[in-house]
Amino acid sequence: MAVYTDINEIDLAHFLKDYDIGELLSYKGIAEGVENSNYLLHTSTGSYILTLYEKRVNSNDLPFFLGLMRHLAGKGISCPLPVNQKSGSSIGELAGRPAAIVTFLEGMWMRRPTVQHCYALGEALAGMHVAGGDFPMRRRNALSVEGWRPLWDNSKAGADRVEPGLGKETEEDLAFFEANWPSHLPHGVIHADLFPDNVFFLGSKLSGLIDFYFACTDLLAYDVAVCLNAWCFEKDHSFNLTKGTALLRGYNSIRPLSADEAASLPILSRGSALRFMLTRLYDWLNTPEGSLVVKKDPMEYVRRMRFHRQIKSAEEYGLALEGQKA
Ligand SMILES: Nc1ncnc2c1ncn2[C@@H]1O[C@H](COP(=O)(O)OP(=O)(O)OP(=O)(O)O)[C@@H](O)[C@H]1O
Ligand SMILES: N[C@@H](CCO)C(=O)O
C-alpha cells in the first residue's frame, strides 16, 4: 500500500486549522497509487483528498500541477479542485512533506474498460486538451525523448536479465526516436499518464480525471498515444481495434487530429510504449524487495513496442483517415 508518510490526528487537526473546510471527523490512508501518500478526509463540510508529496515529485512543480487542476476545473473539466488555505495558498506542509487538499471525486476506475469507456475517455482527453489551450504555465516533459537516455543509462546493465536481447533492442529504438521524433506537432497541456486507474466512471459515464502529477507541456497527440497503449490492449497483449476506433472517434469528435498528427501516431505510440517500459524497468531493477512501490511489468510494454514497430498507418489503430484535416 502506498502510504509512505504516517500522520496522526493531532498533527492533521492542527494542519486543517489553516483551511476553511470544517472540523475533522475521520481520515484514512488510501492503498492505491505509487507516487505519493494519499488520505481520504471526512470533515463537517464533506470529503476531501489529502496528498503528501513524496520525493519523486519536485515541489517546484506543484504550482503547475495544482494551477492546472484549478484551470481545468474552472473550464468545466471534472477533475479535483485544489482547496486553498485561508492564506490563499494551495500548498501547505505536513509531516515534513509538501501537502495539498483537493476535492473528492465520486466514481471508480475500470479494471476492464469497455469500448464505451474508450470512447468516453477519448472525448475527455480531447476536452482536456482544448480546455488546457489557454493555461499560461509551462512545464517541460522530463519523460519525453531527451529524458529517455538518462533513464536507460541507469537500467541498461540489467536489461538483458529481464529479457535477453532487450539491451540491443532498446538502444536501437532510442537512436531511432532521437533522430525521428516529430517535435513539430501541436503542443499544449498533456496529462501524460492517463491510464485507466486515473479515470473515474459512475456506471458508463466518465465522472472525472485524477493524478495530474506527470502533466506537462508536450505534443497533444503523444497523450493520445499514451492512451492507446494504456486502454486498447487486452490481457493477452493483443491490440483491440474496436477499442482503438472508439477512443480515436471520441477524441476526434472534440478535437480532430491533424493529418500530421495522424501520420505520427505509430511513432508516438511506439515512443510512449518505450517511456513506460523504461520507468517500469528502472523500478523493476532498482526497487528493493519489501518496498511499498508496486512494481509493474516492463515486458507488457516491450510487447507493445514490438507491436507498434509493425504499424504503418494510424488506420491500423482504427483512425478513419478520410475525416482528417490537412
Ligand atoms: N480527487 C480524488 N477523488 C477521489 N479519489 C481520489 C482522488 N485523488 C486520488 N484518489 C484516490 O487515491 C488513489 C491514488 O491517487 P493517485 O493516482 O493520484 O496517486 P499517486 O500516488 O500519484 O499514484 P500513481 O501515480 O501511481 O497513479 C486513487 O486511485 C483514488 O482511489
Ligand atoms: N501508469 C504508469 C505508472 C504510474 O505513473 C505505468 O503503468 O507504468
mmCIF file of N, CA, C and O and ligand atoms in Angstrom, residues 30 32-36 38 49 80 102-105 109 193 197-198 200 210-211 213-214, ligand 1:
data_model
loop_
_atom_site.group_PDB
_atom_site.id
_atom_site.type_symbol
_atom_site.label_atom_id
_atom_site.label_comp_id
_atom_site.label_asym_id
_atom_site.label_seq_id
_atom_site.Cartn_x
_atom_site.Cartn_y
_atom_site.Cartn_z
ATOM 1 N N ILE A 30 -5.088 5.793 1.833
ATOM 2 C CA ILE A 30 -5.586 5.122 0.622
ATOM 3 C C ILE A 30 -4.474 4.221 0.097
ATOM 4 O O ILE A 30 -3.335 4.668 -0.100
ATOM 5 N N GLU A 32 -4.179 2.663 -2.835
ATOM 6 C CA GLU A 32 -3.790 2.728 -4.250
ATOM 7 C C GLU A 32 -2.842 3.885 -4.524
ATOM 8 O O GLU A 32 -2.776 4.835 -3.763
ATOM 9 N N GLY A 33 -2.152 3.788 -5.671
ATOM 10 C CA GLY A 33 -1.203 4.842 -6.050
ATOM 11 C C GLY A 33 0.192 4.430 -5.627
ATOM 12 O O GLY A 33 0.366 3.705 -4.647
ATOM 13 N N VAL A 34 1.178 4.874 -6.393
ATOM 14 C CA VAL A 34 2.546 4.504 -6.027
ATOM 15 C C VAL A 34 3.439 5.701 -5.746
ATOM 16 O O VAL A 34 4.487 5.554 -5.130
ATOM 17 N N GLU A 35 3.030 6.889 -6.173
ATOM 18 C CA GLU A 35 3.977 8.004 -6.099
ATOM 19 C C GLU A 35 3.937 8.739 -4.757
ATOM 20 O O GLU A 35 4.972 9.097 -4.223
ATOM 21 N N ASN A 36 2.729 8.991 -4.261
ATOM 22 C CA ASN A 36 2.564 9.870 -3.105
ATOM 23 C C ASN A 36 1.777 9.180 -2.002
ATOM 24 O O ASN A 36 1.270 8.086 -2.202
ATOM 25 N N ASN A 38 -1.608 9.301 0.050
ATOM 26 C CA ASN A 38 -2.940 9.901 -0.093
ATOM 27 C C ASN A 38 -3.834 9.488 1.070
ATOM 28 O O ASN A 38 -3.825 8.324 1.471
ATOM 29 N N ILE A 49 -9.461 14.815 -0.497
ATOM 30 C CA ILE A 49 -8.246 14.006 -0.590
ATOM 31 C C ILE A 49 -7.068 14.874 -0.143
ATOM 32 O O ILE A 49 -6.900 16.006 -0.623
ATOM 33 N N PRO A 80 -10.051 17.027 -9.771
ATOM 34 C CA PRO A 80 -10.011 17.549 -8.400
ATOM 35 C C PRO A 80 -9.722 19.053 -8.399
ATOM 36 O O PRO A 80 -8.892 19.530 -9.173
ATOM 37 N N VAL A 102 -7.418 18.400 -2.039
ATOM 38 C CA VAL A 102 -8.251 18.613 -3.229
ATOM 39 C C VAL A 102 -9.633 18.018 -2.972
ATOM 40 O O VAL A 102 -9.808 17.192 -2.065
ATOM 41 N N THR A 103 -10.595 18.425 -3.781
ATOM 42 C CA THR A 103 -11.956 17.897 -3.613
ATOM 43 C C THR A 103 -12.005 16.422 -4.007
ATOM 44 O O THR A 103 -11.223 15.957 -4.846
ATOM 45 N N PHE A 104 -12.916 15.705 -3.401
ATOM 46 C CA PHE A 104 -13.092 14.272 -3.640
ATOM 47 C C PHE A 104 -13.978 14.085 -4.865
ATOM 48 O O PHE A 104 -15.005 14.743 -5.012
ATOM 49 N N LEU A 105 -13.577 13.163 -5.764
ATOM 50 C CA LEU A 105 -14.415 12.863 -6.943
ATOM 51 C C LEU A 105 -15.091 11.518 -6.744
ATOM 52 O O LEU A 105 -14.423 10.540 -6.374
ATOM 53 N N TRP A 109 -12.484 3.456 -10.893
ATOM 54 C CA TRP A 109 -11.786 3.216 -12.170
ATOM 55 C C TRP A 109 -12.081 1.815 -12.664
ATOM 56 O O TRP A 109 -12.389 0.912 -11.890
ATOM 57 N N ASP A 193 -0.204 10.560 -18.320
ATOM 58 C CA ASP A 193 -0.290 9.276 -17.587
ATOM 59 C C ASP A 193 -1.768 8.878 -17.424
ATOM 60 O O ASP A 193 -2.173 8.403 -16.368
ATOM 61 N N ASP A 197 -6.485 3.692 -14.269
ATOM 62 C CA ASP A 197 -6.597 3.969 -12.825
ATOM 63 C C ASP A 197 -6.640 5.460 -12.515
ATOM 64 O O ASP A 197 -6.803 5.847 -11.346
ATOM 65 N N ASN A 198 -6.530 6.295 -13.526
ATOM 66 C CA ASN A 198 -6.626 7.736 -13.312
ATOM 67 C C ASN A 198 -7.899 8.338 -13.904
ATOM 68 O O ASN A 198 -8.015 9.562 -14.045
ATOM 69 N N PHE A 200 -12.134 8.085 -13.555
ATOM 70 C CA PHE A 200 -13.261 7.540 -12.787
ATOM 71 C C PHE A 200 -14.539 7.529 -13.624
ATOM 72 O O PHE A 200 -14.777 8.450 -14.425
ATOM 73 N N ILE A 210 -8.046 12.141 -12.673
ATOM 74 C CA ILE A 210 -7.214 12.465 -11.499
ATOM 75 C C ILE A 210 -5.728 12.311 -11.838
ATOM 76 O O ILE A 210 -5.375 11.916 -12.942
ATOM 77 N N ASP A 211 -4.908 12.591 -10.840
ATOM 78 C CA ASP A 211 -3.458 12.328 -10.879
ATOM 79 C C ASP A 211 -2.764 13.095 -12.001
ATOM 80 O O ASP A 211 -2.261 12.506 -12.967
ATOM 81 N N TYR A 213 0.069 14.504 -11.861
ATOM 82 C CA TYR A 213 1.438 14.729 -11.408
ATOM 83 C C TYR A 213 2.519 14.367 -12.427
ATOM 84 O O TYR A 213 3.703 14.407 -12.112
ATOM 85 N N PHE A 214 2.099 13.997 -13.649
ATOM 86 C CA PHE A 214 3.055 13.924 -14.757
ATOM 87 C C PHE A 214 2.680 14.951 -15.828
ATOM 88 O O PHE A 214 3.294 14.981 -16.898
HETATM 89 N N1 LIG B 1 -9.775 13.625 -6.056
HETATM 90 C C1 LIG B 1 -9.930 12.340 -5.767
HETATM 91 N N2 LIG B 1 -11.165 11.847 -5.517
HETATM 92 C C2 LIG B 1 -11.353 10.564 -5.162
HETATM 93 N N3 LIG B 1 -10.346 9.672 -5.012
HETATM 94 C C3 LIG B 1 -9.091 10.098 -5.254
HETATM 95 C C4 LIG B 1 -8.822 11.435 -5.651
HETATM 96 N N4 LIG B 1 -7.483 11.559 -5.808
HETATM 97 C C5 LIG B 1 -6.941 10.361 -5.520
HETATM 98 N N5 LIG B 1 -7.893 9.472 -5.187
HETATM 99 C C6 LIG B 1 -7.700 8.082 -4.760
HETATM 100 O O1 LIG B 1 -6.332 7.909 -4.423
HETATM 101 C C7 LIG B 1 -5.736 6.910 -5.268
HETATM 102 C C8 LIG B 1 -4.305 7.315 -5.605
HETATM 103 O O2 LIG B 1 -4.299 8.579 -6.229
HETATM 104 P P1 LIG B 1 -3.228 8.957 -7.341
HETATM 105 O O3 LIG B 1 -3.403 8.071 -8.530
HETATM 106 O O4 LIG B 1 -3.279 10.417 -7.543
HETATM 107 O O5 LIG B 1 -1.902 8.561 -6.564
HETATM 108 P P2 LIG B 1 -0.394 8.535 -6.932
HETATM 109 O O6 LIG B 1 0.315 8.173 -5.682
HETATM 110 O O7 LIG B 1 0.001 9.792 -7.620
HETATM 111 O O8 LIG B 1 -0.332 7.273 -7.867
HETATM 112 P P3 LIG B 1 0.046 6.892 -9.361
HETATM 113 O O9 LIG B 1 0.901 7.961 -9.930
HETATM 114 O O10 LIG B 1 0.681 5.598 -9.175
HETATM 115 O O11 LIG B 1 -1.278 6.687 -10.091
HETATM 116 C C9 LIG B 1 -6.640 6.820 -6.465
HETATM 117 O O12 LIG B 1 -6.641 5.548 -7.071
HETATM 118 C C10 LIG B 1 -8.020 7.083 -5.836
HETATM 119 O O13 LIG B 1 -8.506 5.928 -5.227
#
